[in-house]
Each structure stands twice: as C-alpha cells, then as structure tokens.
Coordinates of C-alpha atoms in Angstrom, one line a residue:
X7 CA 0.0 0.0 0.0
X8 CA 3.2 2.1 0.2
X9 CA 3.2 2.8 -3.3
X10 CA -0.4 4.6 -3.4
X11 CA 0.6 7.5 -0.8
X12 CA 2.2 10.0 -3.2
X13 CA -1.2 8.9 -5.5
X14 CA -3.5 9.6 -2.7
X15 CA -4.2 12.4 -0.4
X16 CA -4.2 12.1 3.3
X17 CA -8.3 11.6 3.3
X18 CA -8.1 9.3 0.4
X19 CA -5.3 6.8 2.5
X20 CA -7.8 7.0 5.6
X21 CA -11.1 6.1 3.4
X22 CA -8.6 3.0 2.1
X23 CA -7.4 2.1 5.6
X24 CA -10.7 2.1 7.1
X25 CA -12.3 0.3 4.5
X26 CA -9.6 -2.5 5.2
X27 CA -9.5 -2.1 8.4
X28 CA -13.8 -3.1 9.0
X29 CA -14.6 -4.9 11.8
X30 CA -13.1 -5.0 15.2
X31 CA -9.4 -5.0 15.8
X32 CA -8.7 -4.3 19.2
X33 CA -5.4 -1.8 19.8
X34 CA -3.5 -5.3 21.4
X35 CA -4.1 -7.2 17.8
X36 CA -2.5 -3.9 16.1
X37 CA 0.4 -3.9 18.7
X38 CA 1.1 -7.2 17.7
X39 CA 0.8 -7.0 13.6
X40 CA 3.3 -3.9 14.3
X41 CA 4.9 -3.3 16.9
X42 CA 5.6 -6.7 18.9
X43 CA 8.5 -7.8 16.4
X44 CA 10.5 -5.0 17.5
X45 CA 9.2 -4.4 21.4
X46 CA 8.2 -7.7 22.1
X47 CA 4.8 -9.3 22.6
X48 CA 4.6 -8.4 26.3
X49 CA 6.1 -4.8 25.1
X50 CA 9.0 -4.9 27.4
X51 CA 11.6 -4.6 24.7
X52 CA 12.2 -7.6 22.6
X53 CA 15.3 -7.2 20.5
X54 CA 15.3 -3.9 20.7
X55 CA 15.7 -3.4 24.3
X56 CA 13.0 -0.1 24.6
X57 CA 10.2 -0.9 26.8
X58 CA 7.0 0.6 25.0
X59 CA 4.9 -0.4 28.3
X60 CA 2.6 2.6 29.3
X61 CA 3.8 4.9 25.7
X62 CA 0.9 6.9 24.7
X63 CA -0.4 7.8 21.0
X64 CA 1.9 11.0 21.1
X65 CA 4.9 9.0 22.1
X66 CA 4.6 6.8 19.6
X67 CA 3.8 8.9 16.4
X68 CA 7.0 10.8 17.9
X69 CA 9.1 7.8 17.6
X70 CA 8.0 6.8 14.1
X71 CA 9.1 10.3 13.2
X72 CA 12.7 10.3 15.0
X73 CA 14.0 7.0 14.9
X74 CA 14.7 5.8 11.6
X75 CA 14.3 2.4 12.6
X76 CA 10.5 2.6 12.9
X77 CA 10.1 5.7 9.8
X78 CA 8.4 2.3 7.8
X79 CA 5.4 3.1 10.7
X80 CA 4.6 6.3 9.0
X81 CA 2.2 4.6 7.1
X82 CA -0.1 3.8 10.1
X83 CA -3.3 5.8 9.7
X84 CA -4.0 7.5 12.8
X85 CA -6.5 5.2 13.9
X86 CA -3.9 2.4 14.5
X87 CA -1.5 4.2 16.3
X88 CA -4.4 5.4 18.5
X89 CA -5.4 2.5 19.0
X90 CA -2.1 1.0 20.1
X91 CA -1.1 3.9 22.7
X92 CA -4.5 3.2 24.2
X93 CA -3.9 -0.3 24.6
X94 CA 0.3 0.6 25.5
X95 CA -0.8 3.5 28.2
X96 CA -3.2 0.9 29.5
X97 CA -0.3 -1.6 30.1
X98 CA 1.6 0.3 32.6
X99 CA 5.5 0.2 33.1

C-alpha cells in the first residue's frame, strides 16, 4: 500500500485504511501485527531493548518520526497508532 501515498491524499489513504480495516481489531491485535517484532509481545523490549509499556499515541507517532528504525510506521493511519497507545498506556511500566 506504500506505493499509493504520493497517489492519494491524506483523506483518500484514511477512506482506504478504514475500508480494510472493518470490523473489530482491538489496539493489542495492532500492537502485535506492528509493533511486537521489535518491542516484544509483552512490550517490554524484545530485540530492541526499549520498553513501550505505558507509551501513549503521542509517544509513539513521535518515535516513528525520530528513529529511523521505525520511519516504515509512517504509514499507520492515525486510527492504528491510536489504538495502540490506548492499549500501550493501559499496560503500565
């Protein structure tokens, strides 16, 4: 889906994402399909080491945007990475 974002706008990519993403995923199953990889499927690090336990939305959409490692995240409609700091900040440290 990569390819389409310089074809799309911003409201076009969210119609598309939300269309795909019908139904209910809950914020732990998009953790998972994302995140867990990297941070683990309990969150507390993984192979990376950084503990995501208790990071909100705002930290993450910070860290797609600083650390190159996770700049392939960019493409998470805002939805998703809601989602996910609801269910990280819910998780404690």
């Amino acid at each position: 889906m990569q390819f389409l974002k310089p074809r799309l706008d911003a409201v076009a990519v969210q119609a598309v994402s939300n269309f795909l993403n019908y139904g209910t995923v809950t914020g732990q199953q998009r953790y998972i399909a994302s995140c867990a990889s990297c941070h683990g499927a309990d969150a507390r690090g993984g192979r990376t080491g950084a503990n995501v336990r208790g990071a909100t939305a705002g930290d993450i959409s910070m860290a797609i945007g600083a650390v190159d490692a996770m700049r392939f995240l960019s493409c998470l409609p805002t939805t998703d990475v809601d989602a996910i700091g609801a269910y990280l900040s819910g998780t404690g440290n």
